[in-house]
Amino acid sequence: MTGLNPEKQPLLALVNRETPLDPAGYDKKGGWRGLRRALGMSPAEIITEVTDSKLRGRGGAGFSTGMKWSFVPKESSKDRLKYIVANGDEMEPGTFKDRILVEGNPLQLIEGMIISAYAIQARHGIIFLRGEYHLGLERLQQAVIQAREAGFLGENILGSGFDFDLHVHPSAGRYICGEETALITALEGRRANPRAKPPFPQIGGLWGAPTVVNNIETFSNIPHILANGTEWYLGLSACVDGGTKLYGVSGRAKRPGVFELPLGTSLGVILNECAGGMQDGYKLRAFLPGGASTAFLGAEHADIIMDYPTPEKAGSRLGTGLAILLDDKTSPIG
Ligand SMILES: Cc1cc2nc3c(=O)[nH]c(=O)nc-3n(C[C@H](O)[C@H](O)[C@H](O)COP(=O)(O)O)c2cc1C
């Protein structure tokens, strides 16, 4: 996307939905720096760095990413199966941020997954993608092939001795497939019913093996944390948790869309400064902060801080951070 500051908007800075970067072009623009540094670190050091960065999962629940990885059993051998899964189901109504990342810079996601796989010593990764994302699927498949040819996937990645490969799996469709245990069941070729926890996927996930499931936006943050360090990452945000967030609005705004802003930006800034405010003749009546699975908040919360705790205190959740606006002339009932 043009006009973005890579220092402040690292996730979208290299997004190009016309022609995404190939591995060499990505390299020239600063890509792969995080991976190169990570491969010189121990897996435990990476997990500590990601934990200290205070990256919380961007798929909706907001769990600490580093802590999630730390639950995976540490033993590693070629026979010990572990999996990394990117959740790109994105069937949450009003949510369209992961689509932009996979269509516009699939290598950022792939780099994030390789680093994550190294951190938990997984040798197999799967990107689970919403079935309707045909362009995203094409772009991801092409990027995986290019990354493999360039030595970033496959055996002995960049001469490190670490082996890891990736497959892209389009969803057959159903909202529940985005729930991580249902997603795992779907990947096993069965009806996508959620499973009871425990065991959590980090202990007993895909085919019973330790599995980390993270959202596509979550993985896309990882290269930047490793390339630039924890202090830099914490400095991106406007709250206690780290990083930027892909926020967005849909509904009767003048310019609906996705915007990369400091985590902890207010809805007022997102709606009025980025999305141009409400369309003429419409007033904000209420909004869902981040998808249909979050609860409505009234217009009195129009300037709410969109971090993790504040929407919860108000009786809702941040969810995916892409707000659906309800205006004063549209019936929420139908
Ligand atoms: C009904 C339901 C649907 C979900 N859909 C998605 C989804 O489309 N994408 C996603 O990343 N997480 C989704 N989640 C959350 C996942 O279960 C899981 O928490 C998430 O993928 C973990 O990644 P994160 O820690 O990086 O956020 C859904 C959860 C539920 C209960």
mmCIF file of C-alpha atoms in Angstrom, residues 7-291:
data_model
loop_
_atom_site.group_PDB
_atom_site.id
_atom_site.type_symbol
_atom_site.label_atom_id
_atom_site.label_comp_id
_atom_site.label_asym_id
_atom_site.label_seq_id
_atom_site.Cartn_x
_atom_site.Cartn_y
_atom_site.Cartn_z
ATOM 1 C CA GLU A 7 8.445 2.244 10.863
ATOM 2 C CA LYS A 8 4.904 2.823 12.097
ATOM 3 C CA GLN A 9 2.816 0.602 9.808
ATOM 4 C CA PRO A 10 5.037 -2.426 9.284
ATOM 5 C CA LEU A 11 2.254 -4.913 8.506
ATOM 6 C CA LEU A 12 0.764 -3.032 5.579
ATOM 7 C CA ALA A 13 3.884 -1.174 4.365
ATOM 8 C CA LEU A 14 4.863 -3.847 1.835
ATOM 9 C CA VAL A 15 1.331 -4.901 0.918
ATOM 10 C CA ASN A 16 0.817 -4.669 -2.841
ATOM 11 C CA ARG A 17 -2.444 -6.171 -4.015
ATOM 12 C CA GLU A 18 -1.604 -5.656 -7.702
ATOM 13 C CA THR A 19 1.698 -7.533 -7.634
ATOM 14 C CA PRO A 20 2.987 -8.879 -4.316
ATOM 15 C CA LEU A 21 6.753 -8.978 -3.812
ATOM 16 C CA ASP A 22 8.683 -12.104 -4.754
ATOM 17 C CA PRO A 23 11.357 -13.421 -2.337
ATOM 18 C CA ALA A 24 14.160 -11.307 -3.879
ATOM 19 C CA GLY A 25 12.046 -8.128 -3.926
ATOM 20 C CA TYR A 26 10.918 -8.792 -0.360
ATOM 21 C CA ASP A 27 14.566 -9.203 0.636
ATOM 22 C CA LYS A 28 15.491 -5.832 -0.909
ATOM 23 C CA LYS A 29 12.755 -4.119 1.084
ATOM 24 C CA GLY A 30 13.949 -5.540 4.412
ATOM 25 C CA GLY A 31 12.048 -8.831 4.400
ATOM 26 C CA TRP A 32 13.678 -12.011 5.805
ATOM 27 C CA ARG A 33 15.689 -9.954 8.346
ATOM 28 C CA GLY A 34 13.610 -11.341 11.204
ATOM 29 C CA LEU A 35 14.068 -14.904 9.972
ATOM 30 C CA ARG A 36 17.833 -14.524 9.533
ATOM 31 C CA ARG A 37 18.169 -13.217 13.081
ATOM 32 C CA ALA A 38 15.827 -15.866 14.506
ATOM 33 C CA LEU A 39 17.782 -18.752 12.978
ATOM 34 C CA GLY A 40 20.822 -17.569 14.949
ATOM 35 C CA MET A 41 18.881 -17.639 18.226
ATOM 36 C CA SER A 42 17.705 -20.564 20.338
ATOM 37 C CA PRO A 43 13.982 -21.450 20.188
ATOM 38 C CA ALA A 44 13.662 -20.464 23.867
ATOM 39 C CA GLU A 45 15.153 -17.018 23.183
ATOM 40 C CA ILE A 46 12.596 -16.425 20.428
ATOM 41 C CA ILE A 47 9.686 -17.436 22.667
ATOM 42 C CA THR A 48 10.956 -15.080 25.391
ATOM 43 C CA GLU A 49 11.269 -12.223 22.898
ATOM 44 C CA VAL A 50 7.767 -12.756 21.518
ATOM 45 C CA THR A 51 6.363 -12.979 25.067
ATOM 46 C CA ASP A 52 8.164 -9.778 26.092
ATOM 47 C CA SER A 53 6.846 -7.981 23.000
ATOM 48 C CA LYS A 54 3.328 -8.396 24.456
ATOM 49 C CA LEU A 55 1.889 -9.534 21.163
ATOM 50 C CA ARG A 56 -1.637 -10.796 21.800
ATOM 51 C CA GLY A 57 -3.457 -12.972 19.292
ATOM 52 C CA ARG A 58 -5.281 -11.000 16.619
ATOM 53 C CA GLY A 59 -7.874 -13.707 15.877
ATOM 54 C CA GLY A 60 -10.289 -12.509 18.539
ATOM 55 C CA ALA A 61 -9.434 -13.996 21.929
ATOM 56 C CA GLY A 62 -6.286 -11.902 22.500
ATOM 57 C CA PHE A 63 -4.192 -14.590 24.198
ATOM 58 C CA SER A 64 -0.443 -13.937 24.629
ATOM 59 C CA THR A 65 1.296 -15.429 21.594
ATOM 60 C CA GLY A 66 4.620 -16.122 23.329
ATOM 61 C CA MET A 67 2.872 -17.794 26.241
ATOM 62 C CA LYS A 68 0.866 -20.005 23.873
ATOM 63 C CA TRP A 69 4.089 -21.165 22.194
ATOM 64 C CA SER A 70 5.693 -21.831 25.587
ATOM 65 C CA PHE A 71 3.084 -24.539 26.326
ATOM 66 C CA VAL A 72 4.334 -26.728 23.462
ATOM 67 C CA PRO A 73 6.470 -29.660 24.686
ATOM 68 C CA LYS A 74 10.127 -28.796 24.123
ATOM 69 C CA GLU A 75 11.551 -32.080 22.882
ATOM 70 C CA SER A 76 12.537 -32.009 19.234
ATOM 71 C CA SER A 77 13.605 -34.725 16.864
ATOM 72 C CA LYS A 78 12.797 -35.506 13.264
ATOM 73 C CA ASP A 79 10.250 -38.090 14.477
ATOM 74 C CA ARG A 80 8.467 -35.746 16.900
ATOM 75 C CA LEU A 81 5.561 -34.327 14.901
ATOM 76 C CA LYS A 82 4.433 -30.805 15.744
ATOM 77 C CA TYR A 83 2.394 -28.417 13.627
ATOM 78 C CA ILE A 84 2.024 -24.704 13.041
ATOM 79 C CA VAL A 85 -1.359 -23.666 11.626
ATOM 80 C CA ALA A 86 -2.298 -20.218 10.350
ATOM 81 C CA ASN A 87 -5.964 -19.459 10.878
ATOM 82 C CA GLY A 88 -7.155 -17.577 7.800
ATOM 83 C CA ASP A 89 -10.756 -18.715 7.996
ATOM 84 C CA GLU A 90 -11.943 -15.111 8.441
ATOM 85 C CA MET A 91 -15.657 -15.807 8.242
ATOM 86 C CA GLU A 92 -16.347 -13.310 11.027
ATOM 87 C CA PRO A 93 -18.836 -10.822 9.540
ATOM 88 C CA GLY A 94 -17.314 -7.428 8.780
ATOM 89 C CA THR A 95 -13.755 -8.734 9.036
ATOM 90 C CA PHE A 96 -11.476 -8.519 5.996
ATOM 91 C CA LYS A 97 -7.974 -7.835 7.324
ATOM 92 C CA ASP A 98 -6.342 -11.252 6.805
ATOM 93 C CA ARG A 99 -7.474 -11.198 3.203
ATOM 94 C CA ILE A 100 -5.444 -8.044 2.577
ATOM 95 C CA LEU A 101 -2.352 -9.591 4.165
ATOM 96 C CA VAL A 102 -2.462 -12.806 2.123
ATOM 97 C CA GLU A 103 -3.329 -11.129 -1.160
ATOM 98 C CA GLY A 104 -0.827 -8.288 -0.774
ATOM 99 C CA ASN A 105 2.183 -9.704 1.075
ATOM 100 C CA PRO A 106 1.982 -13.476 1.504
ATOM 101 C CA LEU A 107 5.734 -13.720 2.207
ATOM 102 C CA GLN A 108 5.331 -11.763 5.447
ATOM 103 C CA LEU A 109 2.959 -14.468 6.720
ATOM 104 C CA ILE A 110 5.273 -17.217 5.479
ATOM 105 C CA GLU A 111 8.288 -15.621 7.179
ATOM 106 C CA GLY A 112 6.294 -15.330 10.420
ATOM 107 C CA MET A 113 5.291 -18.982 10.215
ATOM 108 C CA ILE A 114 8.869 -20.169 9.599
ATOM 109 C CA ILE A 115 10.077 -18.239 12.668
ATOM 110 C CA SER A 116 7.202 -19.605 14.761
ATOM 111 C CA ALA A 117 7.871 -23.137 13.535
ATOM 112 C CA TYR A 118 11.538 -22.817 14.482
ATOM 113 C CA ALA A 119 10.537 -21.500 17.922
ATOM 114 C CA ILE A 120 8.430 -24.587 18.680
ATOM 115 C CA GLN A 121 10.522 -26.910 16.480
ATOM 116 C CA ALA A 122 7.674 -27.831 14.124
ATOM 117 C CA ARG A 123 8.533 -29.140 10.694
ATOM 118 C CA HIS A 124 5.093 -28.896 9.118
ATOM 119 C CA GLY A 125 2.852 -25.893 8.655
ATOM 120 C CA ILE A 126 -0.612 -25.420 7.176
ATOM 121 C CA ILE A 127 -2.349 -22.235 6.145
ATOM 122 C CA PHE A 128 -6.110 -22.729 6.535
ATOM 123 C CA LEU A 129 -7.770 -20.196 4.271
ATOM 124 C CA ARG A 130 -11.354 -19.107 3.802
ATOM 125 C CA GLY A 131 -12.730 -21.000 0.788
ATOM 126 C CA GLU A 132 -13.894 -17.858 -1.015
ATOM 127 C CA TYR A 133 -10.432 -16.259 -0.963
ATOM 128 C CA HIS A 134 -9.523 -17.468 -4.457
ATOM 129 C CA LEU A 135 -6.954 -14.740 -5.144
ATOM 130 C CA GLY A 136 -5.411 -15.202 -1.703
ATOM 131 C CA LEU A 137 -5.134 -18.942 -2.335
ATOM 132 C CA GLU A 138 -3.437 -18.383 -5.681
ATOM 133 C CA ARG A 139 -1.023 -15.831 -4.212
ATOM 134 C CA LEU A 140 -0.178 -18.021 -1.225
ATOM 135 C CA GLN A 141 0.418 -21.099 -3.354
ATOM 136 C CA GLN A 142 2.696 -19.108 -5.640
ATOM 137 C CA ALA A 143 4.560 -17.553 -2.681
ATOM 138 C CA VAL A 144 5.104 -20.983 -1.082
ATOM 139 C CA ILE A 145 6.612 -22.310 -4.329
ATOM 140 C CA GLN A 146 8.813 -19.216 -4.726
ATOM 141 C CA ALA A 147 9.946 -19.337 -1.085
ATOM 142 C CA ARG A 148 10.808 -23.025 -1.459
ATOM 143 C CA GLU A 149 12.813 -22.375 -4.641
ATOM 144 C CA ALA A 150 14.683 -19.554 -2.892
ATOM 145 C CA GLY A 151 15.674 -21.798 0.047
ATOM 146 C CA PHE A 152 13.331 -20.307 2.660
ATOM 147 C CA LEU A 153 11.217 -23.476 2.875
ATOM 148 C CA GLY A 154 12.191 -27.124 2.688
ATOM 149 C CA GLU A 155 15.290 -28.796 4.046
ATOM 150 C CA ASN A 156 18.122 -26.976 5.793
ATOM 151 C CA ILE A 157 16.593 -23.483 5.559
ATOM 152 C CA LEU A 158 19.328 -20.910 4.817
ATOM 153 C CA GLY A 159 21.936 -23.481 5.879
ATOM 154 C CA SER A 160 20.603 -23.543 9.466
ATOM 155 C CA GLY A 161 19.922 -27.282 9.625
ATOM 156 C CA PHE A 162 16.223 -26.520 10.262
ATOM 157 C CA ASP A 163 13.647 -28.192 7.980
ATOM 158 C CA PHE A 164 10.148 -26.797 7.556
ATOM 159 C CA ASP A 165 7.538 -26.889 4.819
ATOM 160 C CA LEU A 166 4.130 -25.373 4.303
ATOM 161 C CA HIS A 167 0.847 -26.335 2.644
ATOM 162 C CA VAL A 168 -2.166 -24.189 1.884
ATOM 163 C CA HIS A 169 -5.591 -25.665 2.654
ATOM 164 C CA PRO A 170 -8.755 -23.896 1.450
ATOM 165 C CA SER A 171 -11.694 -24.298 3.812
ATOM 166 C CA ALA A 172 -14.814 -26.104 2.642
ATOM 167 C CA GLY A 173 -16.704 -23.286 4.403
ATOM 168 C CA ARG A 174 -18.666 -22.896 7.672
ATOM 169 C CA TYR A 175 -18.177 -20.217 10.307
ATOM 170 C CA ILE A 176 -17.285 -22.732 12.994
ATOM 171 C CA CYS A 177 -14.184 -23.807 11.023
ATOM 172 C CA GLY A 178 -12.496 -20.657 12.402
ATOM 173 C CA GLU A 179 -12.670 -21.988 15.947
ATOM 174 C CA GLU A 180 -9.281 -23.580 16.383
ATOM 175 C CA THR A 181 -10.323 -27.062 17.514
ATOM 176 C CA ALA A 182 -13.039 -27.260 14.820
ATOM 177 C CA LEU A 183 -10.422 -26.115 12.309
ATOM 178 C CA ILE A 184 -8.132 -28.936 13.413
ATOM 179 C CA THR A 185 -10.955 -31.468 13.079
ATOM 180 C CA ALA A 186 -11.696 -30.127 9.574
ATOM 181 C CA LEU A 187 -8.018 -30.481 8.626
ATOM 182 C CA GLU A 188 -8.221 -34.124 9.687
ATOM 183 C CA GLY A 189 -10.934 -34.536 7.058
ATOM 184 C CA ARG A 190 -13.843 -34.797 9.477
ATOM 185 C CA ARG A 191 -16.971 -32.746 10.156
ATOM 186 C CA ALA A 192 -15.793 -29.477 11.742
ATOM 187 C CA ASN A 193 -17.079 -29.996 15.257
ATOM 188 C CA PRO A 194 -15.185 -28.219 18.050
ATOM 189 C CA ARG A 195 -13.441 -30.422 20.599
ATOM 190 C CA ALA A 196 -13.536 -30.232 24.377
ATOM 191 C CA LYS A 197 -10.420 -28.712 25.974
ATOM 192 C CA PRO A 198 -8.169 -29.935 27.551
ATOM 193 C CA PRO A 199 -6.175 -31.183 25.831
ATOM 194 C CA PHE A 200 -5.333 -27.806 24.329
ATOM 195 C CA PRO A 201 -3.994 -27.901 20.764
ATOM 196 C CA GLN A 202 -0.484 -27.004 21.997
ATOM 197 C CA ILE A 203 -0.410 -30.433 23.682
ATOM 198 C CA GLY A 204 -2.772 -32.566 21.592
ATOM 199 C CA GLY A 205 -3.841 -30.862 18.361
ATOM 200 C CA LEU A 206 -3.702 -31.993 14.756
ATOM 201 C CA TRP A 207 -3.688 -35.825 14.651
ATOM 202 C CA GLY A 208 -2.945 -35.668 18.389
ATOM 203 C CA ALA A 209 0.356 -33.819 17.926
ATOM 204 C CA PRO A 210 1.316 -30.498 19.567
ATOM 205 C CA THR A 211 -0.118 -27.738 17.370
ATOM 206 C CA VAL A 212 0.024 -23.967 17.518
ATOM 207 C CA VAL A 213 -2.869 -22.172 15.830
ATOM 208 C CA ASN A 214 -2.441 -18.441 15.352
ATOM 209 C CA ASN A 215 -4.290 -15.900 13.286
ATOM 210 C CA ILE A 216 -2.748 -14.619 10.037
ATOM 211 C CA GLU A 217 -2.349 -11.087 11.415
ATOM 212 C CA THR A 218 -0.644 -12.522 14.511
ATOM 213 C CA PHE A 219 1.931 -14.405 12.416
ATOM 214 C CA SER A 220 2.461 -11.337 10.219
ATOM 215 C CA ASN A 221 3.728 -9.425 13.278
ATOM 216 C CA ILE A 222 6.469 -11.966 14.055
ATOM 217 C CA PRO A 223 9.063 -10.980 11.398
ATOM 218 C CA HIS A 224 8.945 -7.368 12.601
ATOM 219 C CA ILE A 225 9.399 -8.274 16.255
ATOM 220 C CA LEU A 226 12.439 -10.399 15.428
ATOM 221 C CA ALA A 227 13.882 -7.866 12.982
ATOM 222 C CA ASN A 228 13.475 -4.783 15.184
ATOM 223 C CA GLY A 229 13.289 -6.023 18.766
ATOM 224 C CA THR A 230 10.907 -5.840 21.674
ATOM 225 C CA GLU A 231 11.449 -2.196 22.656
ATOM 226 C CA TRP A 232 10.655 -0.998 19.140
ATOM 227 C CA TYR A 233 7.559 -3.206 19.010
ATOM 228 C CA LEU A 234 6.253 -2.018 22.381
ATOM 229 C CA GLY A 235 6.802 1.559 21.213
ATOM 230 C CA LEU A 236 4.420 1.064 18.280
ATOM 231 C CA SER A 237 1.412 0.767 20.528
ATOM 232 C CA ALA A 238 -0.634 3.293 22.486
ATOM 233 C CA CYS A 239 -1.372 0.896 25.358
ATOM 234 C CA VAL A 240 0.324 -1.719 27.547
ATOM 235 C CA ASP A 241 0.174 -4.464 24.902
ATOM 236 C CA GLY A 242 2.536 -4.314 21.948
ATOM 237 C CA GLY A 243 2.338 -3.476 18.277
ATOM 238 C CA THR A 244 -0.024 -2.025 15.752
ATOM 239 C CA LYS A 245 -3.477 -3.370 14.950
ATOM 240 C CA LEU A 246 -5.302 -3.689 11.687
ATOM 241 C CA TYR A 247 -8.467 -1.813 12.543
ATOM 242 C CA GLY A 248 -11.352 -1.181 10.233
ATOM 243 C CA VAL A 249 -14.936 -0.167 9.810
ATOM 244 C CA SER A 250 -17.826 -1.246 7.619
ATOM 245 C CA GLY A 251 -21.304 0.206 7.414
ATOM 246 C CA ARG A 252 -22.295 3.806 6.665
ATOM 247 C CA ALA A 253 -18.848 5.357 6.953
ATOM 248 C CA LYS A 254 -17.579 7.604 4.154
ATOM 249 C CA ARG A 255 -14.480 5.474 3.518
ATOM 250 C CA PRO A 256 -14.882 1.959 4.958
ATOM 251 C CA GLY A 257 -11.622 0.027 4.993
ATOM 252 C CA VAL A 258 -8.693 -1.378 6.946
ATOM 253 C CA PHE A 259 -6.146 0.894 8.658
ATOM 254 C CA GLU A 260 -2.959 0.016 10.512
ATOM 255 C CA LEU A 261 -2.769 2.067 13.708
ATOM 256 C CA PRO A 262 -1.180 1.820 17.155
ATOM 257 C CA LEU A 263 -2.915 -0.816 19.275
ATOM 258 C CA GLY A 264 -5.069 1.186 21.669
ATOM 259 C CA THR A 265 -6.298 3.756 19.128
ATOM 260 C CA SER A 266 -9.791 5.080 19.817
ATOM 261 C CA LEU A 267 -12.795 4.254 17.647
ATOM 262 C CA GLY A 268 -13.214 8.023 17.206
ATOM 263 C CA VAL A 269 -9.854 8.231 15.412
ATOM 264 C CA ILE A 270 -10.534 5.101 13.357
ATOM 265 C CA LEU A 271 -13.982 6.254 12.249
ATOM 266 C CA ASN A 272 -13.524 10.003 11.924
ATOM 267 C CA GLU A 273 -9.872 10.425 10.905
ATOM 268 C CA CYS A 274 -9.318 7.241 8.886
ATOM 269 C CA ALA A 275 -12.764 6.329 7.570
ATOM 270 C CA GLY A 276 -13.914 9.923 7.020
ATOM 271 C CA GLY A 277 -16.761 9.821 9.573
ATOM 272 C CA MET A 278 -20.353 8.772 9.029
ATOM 273 C CA GLN A 279 -21.939 9.364 5.620
ATOM 274 C CA ASP A 280 -23.902 12.610 5.349
ATOM 275 C CA GLY A 281 -27.369 12.283 6.838
ATOM 276 C CA TYR A 282 -26.496 9.280 9.028
ATOM 277 C CA LYS A 283 -25.672 9.152 12.720
ATOM 278 C CA LEU A 284 -23.948 6.379 14.599
ATOM 279 C CA ARG A 285 -26.481 4.477 16.675
ATOM 280 C CA ALA A 286 -24.362 1.535 17.857
ATOM 281 C CA PHE A 287 -21.468 -0.649 16.716
ATOM 282 C CA LEU A 288 -19.982 -4.105 17.040
ATOM 283 C CA PRO A 289 -16.311 -3.482 17.923
ATOM 284 C CA GLY A 290 -14.889 -6.519 16.144
ATOM 285 C CA GLY A 291 -17.250 -8.823 14.321
#
